[in-house]
PDB file of C-alpha atoms in Angstrom:
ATOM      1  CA  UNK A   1       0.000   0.000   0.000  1.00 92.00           C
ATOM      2  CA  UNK A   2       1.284   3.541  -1.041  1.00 95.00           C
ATOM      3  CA  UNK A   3      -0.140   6.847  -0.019  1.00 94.00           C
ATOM      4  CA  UNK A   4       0.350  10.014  -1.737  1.00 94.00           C
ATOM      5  CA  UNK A   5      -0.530  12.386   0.561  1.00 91.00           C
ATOM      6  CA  UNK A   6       0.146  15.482  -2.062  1.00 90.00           C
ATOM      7  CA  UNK A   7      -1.641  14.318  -4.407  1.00 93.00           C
ATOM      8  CA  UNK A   8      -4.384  13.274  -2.014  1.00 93.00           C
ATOM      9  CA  UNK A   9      -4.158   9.325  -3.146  1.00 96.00           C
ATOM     10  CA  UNK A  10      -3.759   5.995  -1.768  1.00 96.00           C
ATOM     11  CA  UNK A  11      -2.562   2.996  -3.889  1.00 96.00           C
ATOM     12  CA  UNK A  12      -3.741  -0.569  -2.717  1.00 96.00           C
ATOM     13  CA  UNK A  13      -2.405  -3.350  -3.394  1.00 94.00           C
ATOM     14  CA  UNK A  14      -5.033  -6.424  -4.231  1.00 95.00           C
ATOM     15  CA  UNK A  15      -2.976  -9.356  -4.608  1.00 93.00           C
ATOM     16  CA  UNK A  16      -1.933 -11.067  -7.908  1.00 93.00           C
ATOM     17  CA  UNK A  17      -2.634  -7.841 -10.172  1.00 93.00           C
ATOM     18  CA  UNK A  18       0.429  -6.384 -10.444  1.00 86.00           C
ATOM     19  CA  UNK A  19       0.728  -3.993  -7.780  1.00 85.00           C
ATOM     20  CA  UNK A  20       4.412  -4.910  -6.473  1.00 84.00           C
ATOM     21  CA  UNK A  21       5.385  -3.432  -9.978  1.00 85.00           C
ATOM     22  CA  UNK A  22       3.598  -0.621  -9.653  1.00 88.00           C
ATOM     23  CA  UNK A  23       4.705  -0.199  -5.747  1.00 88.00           C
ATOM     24  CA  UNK A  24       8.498  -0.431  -7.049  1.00 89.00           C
ATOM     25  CA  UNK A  25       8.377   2.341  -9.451  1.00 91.00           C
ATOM     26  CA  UNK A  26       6.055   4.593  -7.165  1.00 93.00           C
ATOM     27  CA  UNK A  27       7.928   4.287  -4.179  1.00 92.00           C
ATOM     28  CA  UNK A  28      10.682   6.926  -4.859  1.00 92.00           C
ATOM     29  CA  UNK A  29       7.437   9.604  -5.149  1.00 93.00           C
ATOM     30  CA  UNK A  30       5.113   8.250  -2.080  1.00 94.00           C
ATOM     31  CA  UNK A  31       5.113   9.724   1.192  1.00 92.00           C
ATOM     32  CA  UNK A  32       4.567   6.365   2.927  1.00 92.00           C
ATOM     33  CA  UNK A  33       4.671   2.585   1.930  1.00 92.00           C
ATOM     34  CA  UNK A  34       3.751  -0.141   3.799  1.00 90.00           C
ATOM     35  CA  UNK A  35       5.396  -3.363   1.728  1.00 87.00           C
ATOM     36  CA  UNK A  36       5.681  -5.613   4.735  1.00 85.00           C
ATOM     37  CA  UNK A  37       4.094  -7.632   6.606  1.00 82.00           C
ATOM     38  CA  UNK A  38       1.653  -9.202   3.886  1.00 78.00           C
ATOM     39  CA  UNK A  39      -1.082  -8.557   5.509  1.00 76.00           C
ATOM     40  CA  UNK A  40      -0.652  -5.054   6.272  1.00 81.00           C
ATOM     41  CA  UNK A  41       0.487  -4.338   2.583  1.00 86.00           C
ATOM     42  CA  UNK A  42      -2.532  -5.764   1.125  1.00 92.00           C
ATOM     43  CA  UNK A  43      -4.674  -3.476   3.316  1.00 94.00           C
ATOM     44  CA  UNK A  44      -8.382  -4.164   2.560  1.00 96.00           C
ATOM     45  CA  UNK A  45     -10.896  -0.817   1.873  1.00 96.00           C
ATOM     46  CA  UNK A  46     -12.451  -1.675   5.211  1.00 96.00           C
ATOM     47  CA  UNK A  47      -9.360  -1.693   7.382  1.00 94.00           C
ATOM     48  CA  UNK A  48      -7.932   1.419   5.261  1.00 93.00           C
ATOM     49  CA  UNK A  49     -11.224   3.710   6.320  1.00 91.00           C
ATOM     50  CA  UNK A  50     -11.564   1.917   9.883  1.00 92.00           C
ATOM     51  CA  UNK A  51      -7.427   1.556  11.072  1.00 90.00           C
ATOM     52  CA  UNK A  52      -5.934   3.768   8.965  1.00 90.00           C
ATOM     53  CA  UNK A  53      -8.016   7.019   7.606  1.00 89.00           C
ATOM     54  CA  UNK A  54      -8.076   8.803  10.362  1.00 86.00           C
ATOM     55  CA  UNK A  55      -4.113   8.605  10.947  1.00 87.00           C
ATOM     56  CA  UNK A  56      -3.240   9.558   7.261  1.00 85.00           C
ATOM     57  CA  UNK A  57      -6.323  12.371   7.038  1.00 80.00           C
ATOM     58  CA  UNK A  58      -6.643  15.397   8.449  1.00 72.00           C
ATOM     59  CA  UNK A  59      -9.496  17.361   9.723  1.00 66.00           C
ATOM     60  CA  UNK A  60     -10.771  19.716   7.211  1.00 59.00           C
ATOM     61  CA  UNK A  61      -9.122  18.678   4.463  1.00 74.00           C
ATOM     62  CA  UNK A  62      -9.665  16.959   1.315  1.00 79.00           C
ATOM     63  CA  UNK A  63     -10.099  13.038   1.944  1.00 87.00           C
ATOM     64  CA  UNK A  64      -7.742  10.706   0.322  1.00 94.00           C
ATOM     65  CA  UNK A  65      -9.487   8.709  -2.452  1.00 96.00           C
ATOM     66  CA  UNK A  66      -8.226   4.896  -2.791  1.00 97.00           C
ATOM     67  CA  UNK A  67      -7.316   3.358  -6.099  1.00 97.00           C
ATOM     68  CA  UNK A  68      -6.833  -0.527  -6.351  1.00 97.00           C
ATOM     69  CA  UNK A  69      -6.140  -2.657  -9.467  1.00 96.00           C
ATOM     70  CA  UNK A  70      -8.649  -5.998 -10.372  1.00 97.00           C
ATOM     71  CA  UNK A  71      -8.570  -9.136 -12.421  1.00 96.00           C
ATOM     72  CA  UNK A  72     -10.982 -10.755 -14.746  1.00 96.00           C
ATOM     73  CA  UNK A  73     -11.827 -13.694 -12.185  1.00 97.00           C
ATOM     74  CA  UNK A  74     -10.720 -16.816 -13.935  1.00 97.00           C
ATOM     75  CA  UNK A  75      -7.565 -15.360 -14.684  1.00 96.00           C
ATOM     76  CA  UNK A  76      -6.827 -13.560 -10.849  1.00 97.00           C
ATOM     77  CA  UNK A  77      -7.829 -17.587  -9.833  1.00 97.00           C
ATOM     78  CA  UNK A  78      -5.312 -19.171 -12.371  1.00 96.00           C
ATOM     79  CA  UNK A  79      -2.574 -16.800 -11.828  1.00 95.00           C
ATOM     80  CA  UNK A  80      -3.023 -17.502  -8.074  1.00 96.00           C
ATOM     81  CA  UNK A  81      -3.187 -21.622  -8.958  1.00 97.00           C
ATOM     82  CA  UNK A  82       0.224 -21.053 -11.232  1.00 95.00           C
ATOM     83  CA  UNK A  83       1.993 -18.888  -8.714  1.00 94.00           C
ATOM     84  CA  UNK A  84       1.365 -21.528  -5.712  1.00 96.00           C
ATOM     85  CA  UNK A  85       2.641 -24.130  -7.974  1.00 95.00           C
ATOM     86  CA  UNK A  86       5.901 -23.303  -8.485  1.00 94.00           C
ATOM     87  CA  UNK A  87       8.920 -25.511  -6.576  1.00 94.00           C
ATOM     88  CA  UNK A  88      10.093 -23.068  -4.244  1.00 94.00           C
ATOM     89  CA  UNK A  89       7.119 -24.440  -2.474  1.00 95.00           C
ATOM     90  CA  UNK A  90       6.360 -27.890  -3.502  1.00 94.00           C
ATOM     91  CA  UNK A  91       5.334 -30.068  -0.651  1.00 94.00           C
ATOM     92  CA  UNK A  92       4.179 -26.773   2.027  1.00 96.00           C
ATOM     93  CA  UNK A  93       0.258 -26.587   2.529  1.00 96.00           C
ATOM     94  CA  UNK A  94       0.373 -23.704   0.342  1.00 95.00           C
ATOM     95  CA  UNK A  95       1.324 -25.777  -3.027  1.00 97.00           C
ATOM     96  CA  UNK A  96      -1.272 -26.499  -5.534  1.00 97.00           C
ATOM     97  CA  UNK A  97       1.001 -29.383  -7.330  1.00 95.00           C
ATOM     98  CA  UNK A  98      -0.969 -32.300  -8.378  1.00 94.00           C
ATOM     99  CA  UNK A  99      -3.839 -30.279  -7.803  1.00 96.00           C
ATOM    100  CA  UNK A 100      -6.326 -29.891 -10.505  1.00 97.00           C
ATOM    101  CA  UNK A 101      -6.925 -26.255 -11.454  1.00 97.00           C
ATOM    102  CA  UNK A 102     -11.024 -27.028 -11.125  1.00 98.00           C
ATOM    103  CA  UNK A 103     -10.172 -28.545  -7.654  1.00 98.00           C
ATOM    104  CA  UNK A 104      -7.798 -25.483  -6.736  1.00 98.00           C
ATOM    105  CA  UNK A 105     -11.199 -23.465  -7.598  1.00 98.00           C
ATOM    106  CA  UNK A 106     -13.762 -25.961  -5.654  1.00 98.00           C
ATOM    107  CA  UNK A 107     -11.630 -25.888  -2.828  1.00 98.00           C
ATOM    108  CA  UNK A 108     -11.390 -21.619  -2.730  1.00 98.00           C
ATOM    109  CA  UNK A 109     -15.531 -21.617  -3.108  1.00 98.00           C
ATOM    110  CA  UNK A 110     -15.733 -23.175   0.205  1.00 98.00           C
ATOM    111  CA  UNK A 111     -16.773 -21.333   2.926  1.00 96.00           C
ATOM    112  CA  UNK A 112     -13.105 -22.077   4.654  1.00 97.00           C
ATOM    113  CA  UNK A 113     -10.642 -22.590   2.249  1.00 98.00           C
ATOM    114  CA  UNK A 114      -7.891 -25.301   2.418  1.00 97.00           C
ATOM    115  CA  UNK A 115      -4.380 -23.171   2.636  1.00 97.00           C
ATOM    116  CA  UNK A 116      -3.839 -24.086  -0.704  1.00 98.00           C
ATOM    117  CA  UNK A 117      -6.765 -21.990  -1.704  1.00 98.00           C
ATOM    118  CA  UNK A 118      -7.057 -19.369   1.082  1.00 97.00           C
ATOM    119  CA  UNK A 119      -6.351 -16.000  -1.159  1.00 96.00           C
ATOM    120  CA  UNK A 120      -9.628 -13.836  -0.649  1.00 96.00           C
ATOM    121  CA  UNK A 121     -11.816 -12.478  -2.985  1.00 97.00           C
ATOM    122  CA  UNK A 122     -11.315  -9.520  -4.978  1.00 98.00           C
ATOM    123  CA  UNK A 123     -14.863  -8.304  -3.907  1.00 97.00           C
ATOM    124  CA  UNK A 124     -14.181  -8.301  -0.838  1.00 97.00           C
ATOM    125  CA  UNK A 125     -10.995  -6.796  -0.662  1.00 97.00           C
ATOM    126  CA  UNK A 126     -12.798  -3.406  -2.544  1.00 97.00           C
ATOM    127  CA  UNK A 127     -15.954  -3.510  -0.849  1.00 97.00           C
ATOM    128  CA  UNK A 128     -16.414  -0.420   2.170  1.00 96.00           C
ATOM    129  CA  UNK A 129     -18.559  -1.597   5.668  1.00 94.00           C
ATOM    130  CA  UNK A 130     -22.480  -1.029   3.338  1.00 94.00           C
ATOM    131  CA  UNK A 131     -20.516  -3.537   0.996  1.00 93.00           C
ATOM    132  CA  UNK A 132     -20.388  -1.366  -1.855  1.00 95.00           C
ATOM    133  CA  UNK A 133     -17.131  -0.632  -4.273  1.00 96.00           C
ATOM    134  CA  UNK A 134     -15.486   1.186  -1.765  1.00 96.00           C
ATOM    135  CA  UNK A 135     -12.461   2.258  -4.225  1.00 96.00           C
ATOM    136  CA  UNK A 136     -12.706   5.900  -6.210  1.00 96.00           C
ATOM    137  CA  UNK A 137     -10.335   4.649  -8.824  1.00 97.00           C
ATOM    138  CA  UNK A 138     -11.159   1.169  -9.732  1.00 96.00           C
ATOM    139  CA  UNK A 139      -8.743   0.298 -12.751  1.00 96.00           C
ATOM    140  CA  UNK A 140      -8.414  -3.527 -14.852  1.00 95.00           C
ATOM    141  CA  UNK A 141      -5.093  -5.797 -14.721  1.00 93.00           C
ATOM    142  CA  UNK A 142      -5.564  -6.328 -18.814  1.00 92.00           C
ATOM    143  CA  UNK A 143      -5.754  -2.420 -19.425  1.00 91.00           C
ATOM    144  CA  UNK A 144      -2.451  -1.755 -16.495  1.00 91.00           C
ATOM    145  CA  UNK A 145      -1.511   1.331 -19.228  1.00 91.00           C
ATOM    146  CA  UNK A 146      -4.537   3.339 -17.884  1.00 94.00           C
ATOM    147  CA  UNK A 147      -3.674   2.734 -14.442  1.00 93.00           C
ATOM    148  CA  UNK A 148      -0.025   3.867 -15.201  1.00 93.00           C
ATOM    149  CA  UNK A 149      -0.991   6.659 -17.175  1.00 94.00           C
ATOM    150  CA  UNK A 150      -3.495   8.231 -14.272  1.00 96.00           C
ATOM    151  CA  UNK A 151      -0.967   7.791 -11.757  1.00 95.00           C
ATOM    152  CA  UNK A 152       1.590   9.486 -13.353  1.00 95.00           C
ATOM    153  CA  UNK A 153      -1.231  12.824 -13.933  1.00 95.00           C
ATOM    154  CA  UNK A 154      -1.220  12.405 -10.045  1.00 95.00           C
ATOM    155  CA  UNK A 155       1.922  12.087  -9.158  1.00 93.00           C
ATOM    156  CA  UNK A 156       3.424  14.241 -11.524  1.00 92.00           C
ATOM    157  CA  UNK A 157       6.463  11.710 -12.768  1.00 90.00           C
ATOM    158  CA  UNK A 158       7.280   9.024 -15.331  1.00 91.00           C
ATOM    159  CA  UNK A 159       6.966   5.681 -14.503  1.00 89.00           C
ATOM    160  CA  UNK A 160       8.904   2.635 -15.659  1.00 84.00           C
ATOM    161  CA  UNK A 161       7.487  -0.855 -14.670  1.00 79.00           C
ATOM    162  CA  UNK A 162       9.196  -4.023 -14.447  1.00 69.00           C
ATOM    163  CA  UNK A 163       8.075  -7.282 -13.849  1.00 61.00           C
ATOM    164  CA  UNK A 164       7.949  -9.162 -10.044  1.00 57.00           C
ATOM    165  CA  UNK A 165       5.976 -11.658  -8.656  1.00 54.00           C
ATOM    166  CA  UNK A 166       5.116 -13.268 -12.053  1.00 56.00           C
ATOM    167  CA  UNK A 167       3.328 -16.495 -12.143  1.00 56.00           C
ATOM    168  CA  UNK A 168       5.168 -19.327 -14.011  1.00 58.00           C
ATOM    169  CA  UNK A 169       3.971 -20.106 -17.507  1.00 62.00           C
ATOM    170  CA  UNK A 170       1.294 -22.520 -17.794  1.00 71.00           C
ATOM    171  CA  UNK A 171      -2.064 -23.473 -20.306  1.00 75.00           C
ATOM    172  CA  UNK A 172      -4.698 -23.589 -18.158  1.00 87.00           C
ATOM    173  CA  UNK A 173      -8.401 -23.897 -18.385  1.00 91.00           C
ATOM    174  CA  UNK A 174     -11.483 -24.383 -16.132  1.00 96.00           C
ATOM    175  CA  UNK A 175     -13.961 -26.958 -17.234  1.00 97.00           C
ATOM    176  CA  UNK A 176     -17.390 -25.497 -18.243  1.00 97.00           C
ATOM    177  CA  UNK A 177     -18.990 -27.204 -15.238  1.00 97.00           C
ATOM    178  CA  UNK A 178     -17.200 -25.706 -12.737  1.00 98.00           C
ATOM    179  CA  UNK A 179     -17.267 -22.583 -15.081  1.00 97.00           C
ATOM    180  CA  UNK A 180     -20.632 -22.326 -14.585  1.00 98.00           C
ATOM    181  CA  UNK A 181     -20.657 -23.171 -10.709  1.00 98.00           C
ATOM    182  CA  UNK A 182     -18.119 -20.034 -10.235  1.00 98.00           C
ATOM    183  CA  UNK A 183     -20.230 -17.956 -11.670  1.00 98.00           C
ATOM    184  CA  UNK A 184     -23.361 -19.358  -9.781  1.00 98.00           C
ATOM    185  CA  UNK A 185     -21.779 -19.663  -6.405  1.00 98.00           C
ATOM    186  CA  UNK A 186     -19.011 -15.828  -6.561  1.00 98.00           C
ATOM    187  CA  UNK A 187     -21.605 -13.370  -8.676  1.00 98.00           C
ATOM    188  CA  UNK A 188     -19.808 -10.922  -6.725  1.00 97.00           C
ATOM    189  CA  UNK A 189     -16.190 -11.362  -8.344  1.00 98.00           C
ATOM    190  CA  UNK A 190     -18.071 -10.953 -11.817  1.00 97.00           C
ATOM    191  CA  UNK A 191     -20.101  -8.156 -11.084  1.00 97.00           C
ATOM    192  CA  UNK A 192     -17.290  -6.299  -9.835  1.00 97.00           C
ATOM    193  CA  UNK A 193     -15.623  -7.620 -13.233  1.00 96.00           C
ATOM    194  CA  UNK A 194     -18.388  -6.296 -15.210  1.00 95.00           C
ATOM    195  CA  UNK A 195     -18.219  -2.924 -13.086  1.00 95.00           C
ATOM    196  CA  UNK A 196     -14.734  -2.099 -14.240  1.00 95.00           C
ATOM    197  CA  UNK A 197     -15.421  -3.378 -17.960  1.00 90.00           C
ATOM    198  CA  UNK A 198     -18.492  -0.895 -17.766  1.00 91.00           C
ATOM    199  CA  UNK A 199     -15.979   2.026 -16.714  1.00 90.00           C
ATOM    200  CA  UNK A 200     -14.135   1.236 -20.098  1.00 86.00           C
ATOM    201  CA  UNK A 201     -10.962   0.739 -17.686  1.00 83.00           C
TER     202      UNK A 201
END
């Protein structure tokens, strides 16, 4: 999580969308960055405006607005599956080797998640305390130049990305089935999909 408190702006960082990149070349312009522990660097909407407003804000002035960064949801699901399947971490309770990708899903639609599976929900992660978008700036992984582009109007500098975190190569598709049962059983991730489509972002 960055904040820009100039330019009246805080960056969150929703996992698996390419926000470590984005925190790398930001961080020489923000006036605070919280990159560690995990959980505090992917700071949710709802513990941003209940922890944290109040510390960054000041009374009378403008309020920060957030900005946060979201995948289509098969693909935020199979970059998550990919990334946890990689060697560094074969055999730990977080590996998904010689899991199935639909199995990787089933398993992260249940109401507690194996560790394999336990990565959140997108919606969740954006939605305020009425659960509604919470986020001011809501921008789409597979259109990252807009994102780039607005930031730098804010922050009044040129930005070079680079690449971190990247989930190993790998084909992967989701049956129709359980296709069909994600959408059934996590409307939320695709309405919040079709949100940001609907923004043209």
């Amino acid at each position: 999580m960055l904040v820009f408190w100039k330019a009246r702006l805080v960056l969150l960082a929703v996992p698996k969308t390419g926000t470590t990149a984005l925190e790398q070349a930001l961080l020489p312009h923000a006036d605070t960055a919280i990159l560690n522990p995990p959980q505090q660097k992917h700071c949710t909407v709802k513990r941003y405006r209940n922890q944290l407003q109040k510390f960054f804000e000041q009374r009378g002035q403008r309020r920060l607005e957030l900005m946060a960064i979201v995948r289509e949801p098969v693909d935020w699901l199979s970059s998550w599956y990919r990334y946890r399947a990689r060697e560094a971490i074969a055999g730990g309770d977080n590996s998904t080797q010689g899991i199935s990708f639909d199995d990787f899903v089933a398993a992260w639609l249940q109401d507690d998640p194996p560790a394999f599976a336990k990565v959140g929900r997108q919606s969740r992660f954006v939605a305020d305390d009425a659960n509604d978008i919470g986020v001011e700036h809501l921008f789409s992984h597979a259109k990252l130049d807009q994102a780039v582009e607005f930031l730098e109007g804010r922050v009044k500098a040129r930005l070079e990305l680079g690449r971190t975190n990247v989930s190993p190569t790998q084909t992967i598709e989701l049956s129709a089935s359980m296709l069909d049962r994600l959408h059934n059983e996590a409307p939320e991730e695709f309405a919040l999909w079709d949100h940001v489509h609907a923004l043209g972002r």
